[in-house]
Amino acid sequence: SSQVYKGLDIITNKVTPQEQRLCRHHMISFVDPLVSNYTVVDFRDRAGPLISFHAADPHIEDIFARDKIPIVVGGTNYYIEALLWKVLVDTKDKESAAPTPLPDRKVELERMDGAELHRRLRHVDPVMAAKLHPHDKRKLARSLQVFEETGIPHSEILHRQQQEEGGGPLGGPLKYPHSCILWLHADQAALDERLEKRVDDMLAAGLLEELRDFHRRYNREKVAENRQDYQHGIFQSIGFKEFHEYLVSEGNCSPETSALLLQKGIQALKQVTKRYARRQNKWVRNRFLKRPGPNVPPVYGLEVSDLLRWEEDVLKPALEIVESFIQGREPPAEPVRMEYDVHENKRSHRVCEVCDRVIIGDREWAGRMR
């Protein structure tokens, strides 16, 4: 109902036209699909001023200045974490932006062999190298990029963040102390069923034609030259690489083969969608619920397994929580609490002599030793 949206501003990338009519939304359709180097830092730099109490740019009318409450909607919990806590490392020089886009150094580094990246990182930042797996090219490249562009080891920058007042093992202090998190979660079986139906609904709504069109306009030439890249930009989104075989062979194989490749793509899309949902829930548990220290907003769980009980299980308690939050009262609901091991090292580095593999993290090592 419109009452739900009264007094709110929504920062999200997922919204229906009806929702946009009820409440002002931000950051919708503002990045060209072919931009390949848009990062979580770019997102933070654009979203942060919208919810800042004092926006540095006079052209930005921040939400609090209009006596509104910003609601950040996920999506990707990593991006939400980057807004709530000081956890990112800036490497871009905003004062001396080049007139033409410069090559993305991280992308250049990722083209190198993982062992070589690890060797280079050991030379300039042995502390960070000891925490990263030699096969984790993305994180290795990022740490090397940070050192090349700042002259400071990545591990040292993260250590300085953690030592700030309010910081902790997972990063720097909380930036907005008066925050709360509503976590919509469902029984795994119900969630899996709903996600499979979502894929079917997307296909019925024209997903394949959208993929064909995008493939024809932007990706077919790259595929022909073996330059396709499903690791960066829009092409890494769920849905593109799962239908790669189907798209590149359509019209060049028998109808039977094409139908088989289509079904293979559909099943792959359903599987990767369910895996992504599991990773997002795992992120909430490990980075929000188990976050060490006092600077963690309360997380209120809302059970969404039974959509027929949406009003009783989700909408009504959510409104009560938000109303109490705005009025400075204790909500009637209890926040979710999870125990965490303050001594657990998620970046410990061990080598299993039996299988000659590098094992990162105390929990992974303990599981291997069972």
Tab-separated table of N, CA and C in Angstrom, residues 98 106 118 141 161 178 205 230 233-234 239 289 293 315 319 352:
chain	number	residue	atom	x	y	z
A	98	ALA	N	41.182	11.285	-15.876
A	98	ALA	CA	41.671	11.409	-17.245
A	98	ALA	C	40.514	11.720	-18.186
A	106	LYS	N	43.283	-3.772	-12.675
A	106	LYS	CA	42.899	-5.048	-12.097
A	106	LYS	C	42.576	-6.063	-13.192
A	118	HIS	N	50.610	-14.434	-7.394
A	118	HIS	CA	50.918	-14.734	-5.990
A	118	HIS	C	52.383	-14.444	-5.688
A	141	ALA	N	44.863	-9.976	-7.785
A	141	ALA	CA	44.980	-8.817	-8.676
A	141	ALA	C	44.571	-7.531	-7.960
A	161	GLN	N	42.397	0.540	8.886
A	161	GLN	CA	40.942	0.625	9.020
A	161	GLN	C	40.484	-0.083	10.296
A	178	HIS	N	22.802	4.629	13.457
A	178	HIS	CA	21.363	4.428	13.697
A	178	HIS	C	20.760	3.728	12.481
A	205	ALA	N	8.538	-14.168	-19.872
A	205	ALA	CA	8.460	-12.717	-20.086
A	205	ALA	C	9.400	-12.234	-21.194
A	230	TYR	N	33.225	-13.325	-19.728
A	230	TYR	CA	32.107	-13.509	-18.813
A	230	TYR	C	32.525	-13.277	-17.361
A	233	GLY	N	31.856	-6.802	-16.071
A	233	GLY	CA	30.751	-6.036	-16.627
A	233	GLY	C	29.458	-6.828	-16.673
A	234	ILE	N	28.564	-6.395	-17.570
A	234	ILE	CA	27.232	-6.974	-17.660
A	234	ILE	C	27.273	-8.458	-18.009
A	239	GLY	N	22.886	-15.483	-16.223
A	239	GLY	CA	22.025	-15.591	-17.395
A	239	GLY	C	22.765	-15.544	-18.709
A	289	LEU	N	25.456	-11.115	10.908
A	289	LEU	CA	25.058	-11.736	12.170
A	289	LEU	C	26.247	-12.139	13.033
A	293	GLY	N	32.307	-7.451	17.473
A	293	GLY	CA	32.306	-6.076	17.938
A	293	GLY	C	30.909	-5.505	18.100
A	315	LEU	N	4.888	-8.077	6.462
A	315	LEU	CA	4.533	-6.659	6.374
A	315	LEU	C	4.267	-6.035	7.746
A	319	LEU	N	6.710	-3.202	9.525
A	319	LEU	CA	6.248	-1.838	9.795
A	319	LEU	C	6.419	-1.488	11.272
A	352	CYS	N	47.989	-28.767	2.866
A	352	CYS	CA	47.685	-30.170	3.136
A	352	CYS	C	48.710	-31.022	2.399
